[in-house]
Amino acid sequence: MCLFSVVICERFQPISIISLLFFFSVLWPFPLPTKRCGVKMVRGKVEMKRIENTASRQVTFTKRRNGLMKKAFELSVMCDVEVGLIVFSQTGKLYEFATSSMAETIEHYQQYSEMMQSNDSSILQDNPQLLKAEAAKMMAKIEQLEASERKLLGEGLETCNIEELQRLERLLDRSLHRTRTRQMKLYKQRTEELEKELAKRIPPA
């Protein structure tokens, strides 16, 4: 009714801006859209574990991979730094990003690693205590690797909890998948080679 009255009035006499403001602020029966102040959408906490559903895992991988590539590009542009990013999918497909070229970035990394190793070696030689501590650290790493190897072979599983057993299962699944993929590739190559040799020996009809 109020809106109809304003339209009728507008056809016969001019309406001032003040009148329109008064109408919309006081007489208008519905609340006007306002800005949401202080209201934030809270995202649910994502549980950090392997996604069991294959389709969901692939969708998540694609989204996270694209987001990671975008962040790497933004970091290189905004901060003017050299960035190299390498990602292998579960099937072994390579995805990479580099500001210049991946070969140059890897070479730069190798040069820096060699330089740091040489500096560490000179420091260790001058300090026997650091050398002894480094040796103890390396022995602990070796023991840890040997324990992991035994667990992968099915030995010493009595001390593992559920999380450790699930992690071992995932590692074995990935290893088995890569082994079978490599095996099928070699079988296919060998089959093609035998077919070519057979075609050479059998004269065409």
Coordinates of C-alpha atoms in Angstrom, one line a residue:
M1 CA 0.0 0.0 0.0
C2 CA 2.8 2.4 0.8
L3 CA 4.7 1.6 -2.3
F4 CA 1.5 2.1 -4.4
S5 CA 1.0 5.5 -2.8
V6 CA 4.5 6.6 -3.5
V7 CA 4.2 5.6 -7.2
I8 CA 0.9 7.5 -7.5
C9 CA 2.5 10.5 -5.9
E10 CA 5.4 10.3 -8.2
R11 CA 3.1 10.5 -11.2
F12 CA 1.5 13.7 -10.1
Q13 CA 4.0 15.6 -8.0
P14 CA 7.8 15.5 -7.5
I15 CA 9.1 13.6 -4.5
S16 CA 12.1 15.0 -2.8
I17 CA 15.1 12.8 -1.9
I18 CA 14.4 13.3 1.8
S19 CA 10.9 11.8 1.3
L20 CA 12.3 8.8 -0.5
L21 CA 14.9 8.2 2.2
F22 CA 12.2 8.5 4.9
F23 CA 10.1 6.0 3.0
F24 CA 12.8 3.4 2.6
S25 CA 14.1 3.8 6.2
V26 CA 10.9 4.0 8.1
L27 CA 7.8 2.9 6.0
W28 CA 9.4 0.1 4.0
P29 CA 8.0 -3.1 5.7
F30 CA 11.0 -5.4 4.8
P31 CA 14.5 -5.1 6.3
L32 CA 17.0 -3.6 3.9
P33 CA 20.1 -5.7 3.1
T34 CA 22.9 -4.8 5.4
K35 CA 26.5 -5.6 5.4
R36 CA 27.4 -8.6 7.6
C37 CA 29.7 -7.1 10.2
G38 CA 31.8 -9.5 12.2
V39 CA 30.3 -12.6 10.7
K40 CA 32.9 -15.1 9.4
M41 CA 32.3 -18.5 7.9
V42 CA 34.3 -21.1 9.8
R43 CA 35.7 -24.0 7.8
G44 CA 35.5 -27.4 9.3
K45 CA 38.8 -28.9 10.5
V46 CA 40.2 -31.3 8.0
E47 CA 41.5 -34.5 9.5
M48 CA 45.0 -35.3 8.3
K49 CA 44.7 -38.9 7.1
R50 CA 44.7 -40.8 3.9
I51 CA 41.4 -40.4 1.9
E52 CA 40.2 -43.9 1.3
N53 CA 37.7 -43.1 -1.5
T54 CA 39.7 -43.1 -4.8
A55 CA 37.5 -40.5 -6.5
S56 CA 37.5 -38.1 -3.5
R57 CA 41.3 -38.6 -3.2
Q58 CA 41.9 -37.7 -6.8
V59 CA 39.6 -34.6 -6.6
T60 CA 41.4 -33.5 -3.4
F61 CA 44.8 -34.1 -5.0
T62 CA 43.9 -32.0 -8.1
K63 CA 42.6 -29.1 -6.0
R64 CA 45.5 -29.1 -3.5
R65 CA 48.0 -29.5 -6.3
N66 CA 46.6 -26.5 -8.3
G67 CA 46.5 -24.4 -5.1
L68 CA 50.1 -25.4 -4.3
M69 CA 51.2 -24.4 -7.8
K70 CA 49.4 -21.1 -7.5
K71 CA 51.0 -20.3 -4.2
A72 CA 54.4 -21.1 -5.6
F73 CA 53.8 -18.8 -8.5
E74 CA 52.6 -16.0 -6.2
L75 CA 55.6 -16.4 -4.0
S76 CA 58.0 -16.2 -6.9
V77 CA 56.4 -13.1 -8.3
M78 CA 55.6 -11.1 -5.1
C79 CA 58.9 -11.9 -3.3
D80 CA 61.1 -12.1 -6.4
V81 CA 62.6 -15.5 -5.4
E82 CA 63.6 -18.7 -7.2
V83 CA 61.1 -21.4 -6.6
G84 CA 61.2 -25.1 -7.7
L85 CA 58.3 -27.4 -7.0
I86 CA 58.1 -31.1 -7.9
V87 CA 55.0 -33.3 -7.3
F88 CA 54.6 -37.0 -8.2
S89 CA 51.1 -38.3 -8.2
Q90 CA 50.2 -41.8 -6.8
T91 CA 50.5 -43.2 -10.3
G92 CA 53.9 -41.6 -10.8
K93 CA 52.9 -38.7 -13.0
L94 CA 55.1 -35.7 -12.7
Y95 CA 53.9 -32.1 -12.0
E96 CA 56.4 -29.3 -11.7
F97 CA 56.8 -25.6 -11.5
A98 CA 60.0 -23.5 -11.7
T99 CA 60.6 -19.8 -12.0
S100 CA 63.3 -20.3 -14.7
S101 CA 63.9 -23.9 -15.5
M102 CA 63.8 -27.0 -13.2
A103 CA 67.2 -28.1 -14.4
E104 CA 68.8 -24.8 -13.3
T105 CA 67.0 -24.8 -10.0
I106 CA 68.1 -28.4 -9.2
E107 CA 71.7 -27.5 -10.2
H108 CA 71.5 -24.4 -7.9
Y109 CA 70.3 -26.7 -5.1
Q110 CA 73.0 -29.2 -5.6
Q111 CA 75.7 -26.6 -5.6
Y112 CA 74.3 -25.1 -2.4
S113 CA 74.1 -28.5 -0.8
E114 CA 77.7 -29.4 -1.7
M115 CA 78.9 -26.0 -0.3
M116 CA 77.0 -26.6 3.0
Q117 CA 78.4 -30.1 3.3
S118 CA 82.0 -28.8 2.8
N119 CA 81.4 -26.1 5.4
D120 CA 80.0 -28.6 7.8
S121 CA 82.9 -31.0 7.2
S122 CA 85.5 -28.3 8.0
I123 CA 83.6 -27.3 11.1
L124 CA 83.4 -30.9 12.3
Q125 CA 87.1 -31.5 11.8
D126 CA 88.0 -28.5 13.9
N127 CA 85.6 -29.5 16.7
P128 CA 85.9 -33.2 18.0
Q129 CA 82.8 -32.8 20.2
L130 CA 80.6 -31.8 17.3
L131 CA 82.1 -34.7 15.3
K132 CA 81.2 -37.1 18.1
A133 CA 77.7 -35.7 18.4
E134 CA 77.3 -36.0 14.6
A135 CA 78.4 -39.6 14.7
A136 CA 75.9 -40.5 17.4
K137 CA 73.2 -38.8 15.4
M138 CA 74.1 -40.8 12.3
M139 CA 74.1 -44.0 14.3
A140 CA 70.6 -43.2 15.6
K141 CA 69.4 -42.6 12.1
I142 CA 70.9 -45.9 10.9
E143 CA 69.2 -47.8 13.7
Q144 CA 65.9 -46.1 12.9
L145 CA 66.2 -47.0 9.2
E146 CA 67.1 -50.6 10.1
A147 CA 64.0 -50.8 12.4
S148 CA 61.8 -49.4 9.7
E149 CA 63.2 -52.0 7.2
R150 CA 62.5 -54.8 9.6
K151 CA 59.0 -53.6 10.0
L152 CA 58.5 -53.5 6.3
L153 CA 59.6 -57.1 6.1
G154 CA 57.1 -58.0 8.8
E155 CA 59.5 -58.3 11.7
G156 CA 59.2 -56.6 15.1
L157 CA 55.6 -55.6 14.7
E158 CA 54.7 -56.4 18.3
T159 CA 55.6 -52.9 19.5
C160 CA 53.6 -51.1 16.7
N161 CA 50.3 -49.4 17.5
I162 CA 47.4 -49.1 15.2
E163 CA 48.6 -45.8 13.6
E164 CA 52.0 -47.3 12.8
L165 CA 50.5 -50.4 11.3
Q166 CA 48.2 -48.3 9.1
R167 CA 51.2 -46.3 8.0
L168 CA 53.1 -49.4 7.1
E169 CA 50.1 -50.7 5.2
R170 CA 49.9 -47.6 3.2
L171 CA 53.7 -47.7 2.4
L172 CA 53.3 -51.4 1.3
D173 CA 50.3 -50.6 -0.8
R174 CA 52.2 -47.8 -2.6
S175 CA 55.2 -50.0 -3.0
L176 CA 53.1 -52.8 -4.4
H177 CA 51.3 -50.5 -6.8
R178 CA 54.6 -49.1 -8.1
T179 CA 56.1 -52.6 -8.4
R180 CA 53.1 -53.9 -10.4
T181 CA 53.1 -50.8 -12.6
R182 CA 56.8 -51.3 -13.4
Q183 CA 56.2 -55.1 -13.9
M184 CA 53.3 -54.5 -16.4
K185 CA 55.4 -52.0 -18.3
L186 CA 58.3 -54.5 -18.6
Y187 CA 55.9 -57.2 -19.7
K188 CA 54.4 -54.9 -22.3
Q189 CA 57.8 -54.0 -23.6
R190 CA 58.9 -57.6 -23.8
T191 CA 55.7 -58.6 -25.5
E192 CA 56.2 -55.9 -28.2
E193 CA 59.8 -57.0 -28.7
L194 CA 58.8 -60.7 -29.2
E195 CA 56.0 -59.6 -31.6
K196 CA 58.6 -57.7 -33.6
E197 CA 61.0 -60.6 -33.7
L198 CA 58.2 -63.0 -34.7
A199 CA 57.1 -60.7 -37.5
K200 CA 60.7 -60.6 -38.8
R201 CA 61.0 -64.4 -38.8
I202 CA 57.6 -65.1 -40.3
P203 CA 57.5 -64.1 -44.0
P204 CA 54.4 -62.2 -45.2
A205 CA 51.8 -64.3 -46.9

